[in-house]
mmCIF file of C-alpha atoms and ligand atoms in Angstrom:
data_model
loop_
_atom_site.group_PDB
_atom_site.id
_atom_site.type_symbol
_atom_site.label_atom_id
_atom_site.label_comp_id
_atom_site.label_asym_id
_atom_site.label_seq_id
_atom_site.Cartn_x
_atom_site.Cartn_y
_atom_site.Cartn_z
ATOM 1 C CA MET A 4 130.424 208.896 110.635
ATOM 2 C CA LYS A 5 132.276 210.055 114.146
ATOM 3 C CA ALA A 6 130.548 208.534 116.959
ATOM 4 C CA SER A 7 130.806 209.921 120.240
ATOM 5 C CA ARG A 8 132.271 207.845 123.527
ATOM 6 C CA LEU A 9 129.502 205.848 124.835
ATOM 7 C CA SER A 10 129.637 206.801 128.728
ATOM 8 C CA GLU A 11 132.892 206.424 130.779
ATOM 9 C CA ALA A 12 132.251 202.189 129.929
ATOM 10 C CA LYS A 13 135.307 201.565 127.389
ATOM 11 C CA LEU A 14 134.133 198.944 124.572
ATOM 12 C CA THR A 15 135.564 195.564 124.031
ATOM 13 C CA ILE A 16 133.904 194.031 120.743
ATOM 14 C CA LEU A 17 134.430 190.233 120.755
ATOM 15 C CA LYS A 18 134.528 188.314 117.627
ATOM 16 C CA ILE A 19 133.829 184.388 118.394
ATOM 17 C CA GLY A 20 134.426 182.661 114.878
ATOM 18 C CA GLY A 21 132.307 180.183 113.167
ATOM 19 C CA SER A 22 135.107 177.563 113.391
ATOM 20 C CA VAL A 23 134.986 177.834 117.260
ATOM 21 C CA ILE A 24 131.295 177.301 117.830
ATOM 22 C CA THR A 25 130.628 175.248 114.852
ATOM 23 C CA ASP A 26 131.992 172.136 113.470
ATOM 24 C CA LYS A 27 132.958 172.880 110.027
ATOM 25 C CA ASN A 28 133.425 169.717 108.786
ATOM 26 C CA GLU A 29 129.703 168.800 109.415
ATOM 27 C CA GLU A 30 126.514 171.055 108.154
ATOM 28 C CA LEU A 31 124.398 172.215 110.917
ATOM 29 C CA ALA A 32 126.989 170.857 113.894
ATOM 30 C CA ALA A 33 126.841 173.345 116.886
ATOM 31 C CA ARG A 34 129.909 172.641 119.506
ATOM 32 C CA THR A 35 127.637 173.260 122.602
ATOM 33 C CA GLN A 36 129.776 172.179 124.804
ATOM 34 C CA GLU A 37 132.380 175.112 123.763
ATOM 35 C CA ILE A 38 129.308 177.381 123.478
ATOM 36 C CA ASN A 39 128.276 176.630 127.202
ATOM 37 C CA ARG A 40 132.063 177.300 128.306
ATOM 38 C CA LEU A 41 132.222 180.602 126.255
ATOM 39 C CA ALA A 42 128.905 181.772 127.969
ATOM 40 C CA GLU A 43 130.374 180.847 131.195
ATOM 41 C CA GLU A 44 133.701 182.310 130.148
ATOM 42 C CA VAL A 45 131.686 185.981 129.709
ATOM 43 C CA GLN A 46 129.765 185.816 132.418
ATOM 44 C CA GLU A 47 132.961 184.880 134.654
ATOM 45 C CA ALA A 48 134.779 188.090 133.033
ATOM 46 C CA GLY A 49 131.849 190.130 133.741
ATOM 47 C CA ILE A 50 133.271 193.133 131.754
ATOM 48 C CA LYS A 51 130.996 196.325 131.361
ATOM 49 C CA GLY A 52 130.838 197.644 127.496
ATOM 50 C CA LEU A 53 130.550 194.520 125.463
ATOM 51 C CA ILE A 54 129.543 193.372 122.260
ATOM 52 C CA ILE A 55 129.928 190.131 120.996
ATOM 53 C CA VAL A 56 129.597 189.383 117.158
ATOM 54 C CA HIS A 57 129.510 185.644 115.537
ATOM 55 C CA GLY A 58 130.427 183.722 112.800
ATOM 56 C CA GLY A 59 128.690 181.637 110.766
ATOM 57 C CA GLY A 60 130.300 177.839 110.534
ATOM 58 C CA SER A 61 128.510 175.605 109.389
ATOM 59 C CA PHE A 62 125.327 176.871 109.934
ATOM 60 C CA GLY A 63 125.634 179.989 107.801
ATOM 61 C CA HIS A 64 128.590 178.823 105.044
ATOM 62 C CA PRO A 65 126.918 175.845 103.386
ATOM 63 C CA SER A 66 123.566 176.971 102.617
ATOM 64 C CA ALA A 67 125.377 180.407 101.445
ATOM 65 C CA MET A 68 127.398 178.355 99.086
ATOM 66 C CA LYS A 69 125.107 176.180 97.795
ATOM 67 C CA TYR A 70 122.743 179.090 96.664
ATOM 68 C CA ALA A 71 125.540 181.506 95.920
ATOM 69 C CA ILE A 72 124.006 184.147 98.189
ATOM 70 C CA LYS A 73 127.510 186.396 97.988
ATOM 71 C CA ASP A 74 127.136 186.713 94.635
ATOM 72 C CA GLY A 75 123.572 188.513 94.649
ATOM 73 C CA LEU A 76 120.115 187.828 93.062
ATOM 74 C CA LYS A 77 120.391 186.552 89.966
ATOM 75 C CA GLU A 78 117.423 184.218 89.963
ATOM 76 C CA ASP A 79 114.313 183.469 92.126
ATOM 77 C CA SER A 80 115.199 180.199 93.310
ATOM 78 C CA GLN A 81 118.102 181.618 95.169
ATOM 79 C CA LYS A 82 115.481 183.214 97.275
ATOM 80 C CA ILE A 83 114.810 180.328 99.526
ATOM 81 C CA GLY A 84 118.259 180.276 99.714
ATOM 82 C CA PHE A 85 118.401 183.712 101.341
ATOM 83 C CA SER A 86 115.694 182.256 104.152
ATOM 84 C CA GLU A 87 117.255 179.369 104.903
ATOM 85 C CA THR A 88 120.651 180.904 104.934
ATOM 86 C CA HIS A 89 119.558 183.636 107.709
ATOM 87 C CA HIS A 90 117.323 181.287 109.271
ATOM 88 C CA PHE A 91 119.824 178.768 110.251
ATOM 89 C CA MET A 92 122.099 181.816 111.603
ATOM 90 C CA THR A 93 119.015 182.635 114.140
ATOM 91 C CA VAL A 94 119.328 179.033 115.186
ATOM 92 C CA LEU A 95 122.941 179.076 115.726
ATOM 93 C CA ASN A 96 122.585 182.742 117.421
ATOM 94 C CA GLY A 97 119.360 180.941 119.373
ATOM 95 C CA LEU A 98 122.088 178.689 121.072
ATOM 96 C CA LEU A 99 124.477 180.954 121.972
ATOM 97 C CA MET A 100 121.694 183.434 123.248
ATOM 98 C CA ASP A 101 120.217 180.609 125.311
ATOM 99 C CA SER A 102 123.508 179.762 126.968
ATOM 100 C CA LEU A 103 124.502 183.469 127.672
ATOM 101 C CA ILE A 104 120.877 184.370 128.979
ATOM 102 C CA TRP A 105 121.002 180.667 131.149
ATOM 103 C CA HIS A 106 124.524 181.834 132.871
ATOM 104 C CA ASP A 107 122.808 185.639 133.568
ATOM 105 C CA VAL A 108 124.643 187.311 131.198
ATOM 106 C CA PRO A 109 122.181 190.479 129.962
ATOM 107 C CA ALA A 110 122.780 189.595 126.226
ATOM 108 C CA VAL A 111 120.342 190.741 123.625
ATOM 109 C CA SER A 112 120.329 189.549 120.187
ATOM 110 C CA VAL A 113 120.467 192.310 117.330
ATOM 111 C CA THR A 114 119.350 190.648 114.008
ATOM 112 C CA SER A 115 122.275 191.917 111.430
ATOM 113 C CA SER A 116 119.736 191.753 108.660
ATOM 114 C CA SER A 117 117.416 193.598 109.883
ATOM 115 C CA CYS A 118 119.560 196.852 111.039
ATOM 116 C CA ILE A 119 122.169 196.631 107.979
ATOM 117 C CA THR A 120 122.360 197.099 104.198
ATOM 118 C CA THR A 121 125.358 196.750 102.027
ATOM 119 C CA GLU A 122 126.183 198.365 98.599
ATOM 120 C CA ASN A 123 128.390 196.027 96.353
ATOM 121 C CA GLY A 124 129.181 193.990 99.629
ATOM 122 C CA ARG A 125 130.103 196.832 101.693
ATOM 123 C CA ILE A 126 128.231 197.921 104.680
ATOM 124 C CA LYS A 127 126.253 201.157 103.433
ATOM 125 C CA HIS A 128 123.407 201.427 105.937
ATOM 126 C CA PHE A 129 123.683 200.507 109.821
ATOM 127 C CA GLU A 130 121.069 201.524 111.840
ATOM 128 C CA ASP A 131 123.038 201.298 114.987
ATOM 129 C CA ALA A 132 120.899 203.309 117.477
ATOM 130 C CA PRO A 133 119.323 199.963 119.141
ATOM 131 C CA VAL A 134 123.261 198.748 119.489
ATOM 132 C CA ARG A 135 123.656 201.921 121.204
ATOM 133 C CA ALA A 136 120.959 202.438 123.491
ATOM 134 C CA PHE A 137 121.322 198.679 124.761
ATOM 135 C CA LEU A 138 124.849 199.455 125.275
ATOM 136 C CA LYS A 139 124.119 202.441 127.451
ATOM 137 C CA MET A 140 121.710 200.008 129.160
ATOM 138 C CA GLY A 141 124.318 198.043 130.120
ATOM 139 C CA PHE A 142 122.997 195.339 128.214
ATOM 140 C CA ILE A 143 125.343 192.995 125.914
ATOM 141 C CA PRO A 144 124.585 193.378 122.164
ATOM 142 C CA VAL A 145 124.793 190.104 119.863
ATOM 143 C CA LEU A 146 125.567 190.887 116.388
ATOM 144 C CA TYR A 147 126.334 188.032 113.740
ATOM 145 C CA GLY A 148 127.427 187.673 110.277
ATOM 146 C CA ASP A 149 124.106 187.007 108.216
ATOM 147 C CA ALA A 150 122.356 187.162 104.809
ATOM 148 C CA VAL A 151 121.274 190.752 103.951
ATOM 149 C CA ILE A 152 119.896 192.698 101.408
ATOM 150 C CA ASP A 153 122.497 194.525 99.255
ATOM 151 C CA THR A 154 121.374 197.627 97.444
ATOM 152 C CA ASN A 155 122.847 197.063 94.311
ATOM 153 C CA MET A 156 123.128 193.210 93.939
ATOM 154 C CA GLY A 157 119.784 192.562 95.772
ATOM 155 C CA PHE A 158 121.363 190.390 98.460
ATOM 156 C CA THR A 159 124.678 189.295 99.445
ATOM 157 C CA ILE A 160 126.669 187.806 102.933
ATOM 158 C CA LEU A 161 128.066 189.921 105.495
ATOM 159 C CA SER A 162 130.858 188.643 107.185
ATOM 160 C CA GLY A 163 131.080 188.590 111.356
ATOM 161 C CA ASP A 164 134.284 190.508 110.918
ATOM 162 C CA GLN A 165 132.778 193.449 108.759
ATOM 163 C CA ILE A 166 130.518 193.951 111.369
ATOM 164 C CA VAL A 167 132.976 194.421 114.133
ATOM 165 C CA SER A 168 135.227 196.527 111.904
ATOM 166 C CA SER A 169 132.596 198.803 111.276
ATOM 167 C CA LEU A 170 131.014 198.723 114.736
ATOM 168 C CA ALA A 171 134.496 199.400 116.396
ATOM 169 C CA VAL A 172 135.035 202.749 114.123
ATOM 170 C CA ARG A 173 131.611 203.930 114.758
ATOM 171 C CA LEU A 174 131.882 203.415 118.344
ATOM 172 C CA ASP A 175 135.093 203.847 119.019
ATOM 173 C CA ALA A 176 136.037 200.656 120.508
ATOM 174 C CA GLU A 177 139.105 200.511 122.619
ATOM 175 C CA ARG A 178 139.960 196.959 121.488
ATOM 176 C CA ILE A 179 138.860 193.929 119.376
ATOM 177 C CA VAL A 180 139.208 190.730 120.743
ATOM 178 C CA MET A 181 139.005 187.807 118.151
ATOM 179 C CA GLY A 182 138.297 184.696 119.455
ATOM 180 C CA ILE A 183 139.419 181.877 116.789
ATOM 181 C CA ASP A 184 140.606 178.494 116.485
ATOM 182 C CA VAL A 185 144.347 178.896 116.608
ATOM 183 C CA ASP A 186 146.637 180.665 118.708
ATOM 184 C CA GLY A 187 146.899 183.391 116.825
ATOM 185 C CA LEU A 188 147.935 184.609 113.149
ATOM 186 C CA TYR A 189 150.669 183.008 111.532
ATOM 187 C CA ASP A 190 152.742 183.090 107.985
ATOM 188 C CA ALA A 191 150.843 180.329 106.889
ATOM 189 C CA ASP A 192 147.982 177.939 107.685
ATOM 190 C CA PRO A 193 149.278 176.064 110.694
ATOM 191 C CA LYS A 194 146.712 173.184 110.229
ATOM 192 C CA VAL A 195 148.458 172.529 107.078
ATOM 193 C CA GLU A 196 151.811 173.952 107.311
ATOM 194 C CA LYS A 197 154.007 172.238 110.293
ATOM 195 C CA THR A 198 156.531 175.317 109.898
ATOM 196 C CA ALA A 199 154.016 177.910 109.985
ATOM 197 C CA ARG A 200 155.321 180.779 112.333
ATOM 198 C CA MET A 201 153.189 182.851 114.699
ATOM 199 C CA PHE A 202 153.288 186.622 114.937
ATOM 200 C CA ARG A 203 153.164 188.201 118.782
ATOM 201 C CA ARG A 204 152.591 191.422 117.511
ATOM 202 C CA ILE A 205 151.817 192.645 113.716
ATOM 203 C CA THR A 206 151.532 196.122 112.169
ATOM 204 C CA SER A 207 148.679 196.822 109.733
ATOM 205 C CA LYS A 208 151.681 197.768 107.001
ATOM 206 C CA GLU A 209 152.996 194.518 107.725
ATOM 207 C CA LEU A 210 149.675 192.805 107.679
ATOM 208 C CA LYS A 211 149.169 194.452 104.023
ATOM 209 C CA GLU A 212 152.149 192.852 102.946
ATOM 210 C CA LEU A 213 151.383 189.252 104.677
ATOM 211 C CA GLN A 214 147.838 189.375 103.189
ATOM 212 C CA SER A 215 149.346 187.992 99.691
ATOM 213 C CA ARG A 216 151.071 185.415 101.341
ATOM 214 C CA LEU A 217 148.173 183.955 103.256
ATOM 215 C CA ARG A 218 146.272 180.757 102.156
ATOM 216 C CA GLU A 219 142.100 180.709 100.851
ATOM 217 C CA PRO A 220 140.489 178.437 103.598
ATOM 218 C CA THR A 221 140.219 174.874 103.127
ATOM 219 C CA ALA A 222 136.682 174.366 104.737
ATOM 220 C CA CYS A 223 133.473 176.039 103.888
ATOM 221 C CA ASP A 224 133.742 179.399 103.809
ATOM 222 C CA VAL A 225 132.193 182.207 101.382
ATOM 223 C CA THR A 226 133.683 185.003 103.642
ATOM 224 C CA GLY A 227 137.568 184.665 102.768
ATOM 225 C CA GLY A 228 138.415 182.673 106.148
ATOM 226 C CA MET A 229 141.513 184.230 107.823
ATOM 227 C CA VAL A 230 142.085 186.438 104.705
ATOM 228 C CA GLY A 231 138.980 187.908 104.803
ATOM 229 C CA LYS A 232 139.220 188.225 108.219
ATOM 230 C CA VAL A 233 142.733 190.153 108.479
ATOM 231 C CA LEU A 234 141.241 192.309 105.264
ATOM 232 C CA GLU A 235 138.121 193.214 107.331
ATOM 233 C CA LEU A 236 139.843 194.574 110.441
ATOM 234 C CA LEU A 237 142.435 196.954 108.770
ATOM 235 C CA PRO A 238 139.882 199.758 109.222
ATOM 236 C CA ALA A 239 139.840 199.189 112.664
ATOM 237 C CA VAL A 240 143.508 198.813 113.193
ATOM 238 C CA GLU A 241 144.192 202.484 111.017
ATOM 239 C CA HIS A 242 141.671 203.696 113.542
ATOM 240 C CA GLY A 243 143.938 203.181 116.516
ATOM 241 C CA ILE A 244 141.789 199.838 117.703
ATOM 242 C CA PRO A 245 143.978 197.313 118.557
ATOM 243 C CA VAL A 246 142.923 193.983 117.620
ATOM 244 C CA ILE A 247 143.675 190.644 120.075
ATOM 245 C CA MET A 248 143.758 187.194 118.529
ATOM 246 C CA VAL A 249 143.498 184.830 120.628
ATOM 247 C CA ASN A 250 142.297 180.876 120.850
ATOM 248 C CA ALA A 251 138.856 180.839 122.027
ATOM 249 C CA LEU A 252 138.835 176.966 122.225
ATOM 250 C CA LYS A 253 141.504 177.014 125.102
ATOM 251 C CA PRO A 254 139.321 177.139 128.421
ATOM 252 C CA GLY A 255 139.893 180.491 130.273
ATOM 253 C CA TYR A 256 141.405 182.295 127.393
ATOM 254 C CA ILE A 257 138.657 184.035 126.134
ATOM 255 C CA CYS A 258 138.047 185.233 130.125
ATOM 256 C CA ASN A 259 141.461 186.501 130.716
ATOM 257 C CA VAL A 260 141.668 188.565 127.894
ATOM 258 C CA LEU A 261 138.059 190.016 128.419
ATOM 259 C CA GLY A 262 139.731 190.789 131.825
ATOM 260 C CA GLY A 263 142.592 192.394 130.693
ATOM 261 C CA LYS A 264 145.184 189.848 131.510
ATOM 262 C CA LYS A 265 147.601 188.849 129.291
ATOM 263 C CA VAL A 266 147.038 185.656 127.000
ATOM 264 C CA GLU A 267 149.088 184.137 123.889
ATOM 265 C CA GLY A 268 148.038 185.477 121.058
ATOM 266 C CA THR A 269 148.554 187.676 118.013
ATOM 267 C CA VAL A 270 148.368 191.707 118.483
ATOM 268 C CA ILE A 271 147.571 193.681 115.573
ATOM 269 C CA GLU A 272 148.542 197.587 116.116
ATOM 270 C CA LYS A 273 148.649 200.178 113.585
ATOM 271 C CA GLU A 274 152.204 201.203 114.580
HETATM 272 O O1 IP8 B 743 131.437 183.512 109.588
HETATM 273 C C1 IP8 B 743 129.218 184.736 107.568
HETATM 274 O O2 IP8 B 743 130.013 185.382 108.720
HETATM 275 P P1 IP8 B 743 131.457 185.086 109.115
HETATM 276 C C2 IP8 B 743 127.647 184.369 107.802
HETATM 277 O O3 IP8 B 743 131.362 186.024 110.297
HETATM 278 C C3 IP8 B 743 126.969 183.664 106.719
HETATM 279 O O4 IP8 B 743 132.180 185.150 107.821
HETATM 280 C C4 IP8 B 743 125.711 183.758 106.983
HETATM 281 C C5 IP8 B 743 127.729 182.865 105.758
#
């Protein structure tokens, strides 16, 4: 569905990676200092027209993996795992919401599993009227990767990245900012390979070629780590929406990029 532009305010969608706000090497380990710093940076940037989407990190992924939620409903014993995964996401979301509101940011949590259903893992129905209305009123909607109902599989895991891409296209966003835990997009995993080279700018065509060479994630991640991320962003990039990948662990980067300043990172563009 092609959406009309939302008032004059240009829309930015900010994804905050699960590996930024949690420690993925431990279960349920929130990085509260990073959460607070990022909330402060969002407040300082003070931009109009912003949606925040966050990932699952060590809150969503371990139980999603333990109960094989992404593979769909196969036996009743998985149901408690669905509930647990969704619940842990609401806990992580609550920590971010607490901090945003404490920092005077008019953020409103929009529960992904209550407004999105998928079909074979792809977004099929997205009740986006509340998100649009919140934006129009000057609120900052906050969504997150979640355990969701799937019309064919019973349920599955929906990544925050697919939500970002879908929202960006539906709402005709001006840009997507991906706050990640490394400096940008590399031709190999920079945490493993010292010779990994970072791209300053890459086109969707080059990205498609690169896809097959990027490794699968090492830490627990049911939605495909960096490979999953770049794949999910392609529809938005091909719609003409640029993606800026920056290191959200570096103080000031998110504030600067939101404020339109140039920061070190990777820009993904159509051409
Ligand atoms: O971290 C996945 O979202 P992502 C959320 O954006 C869950 O891939 C529940 C694992």
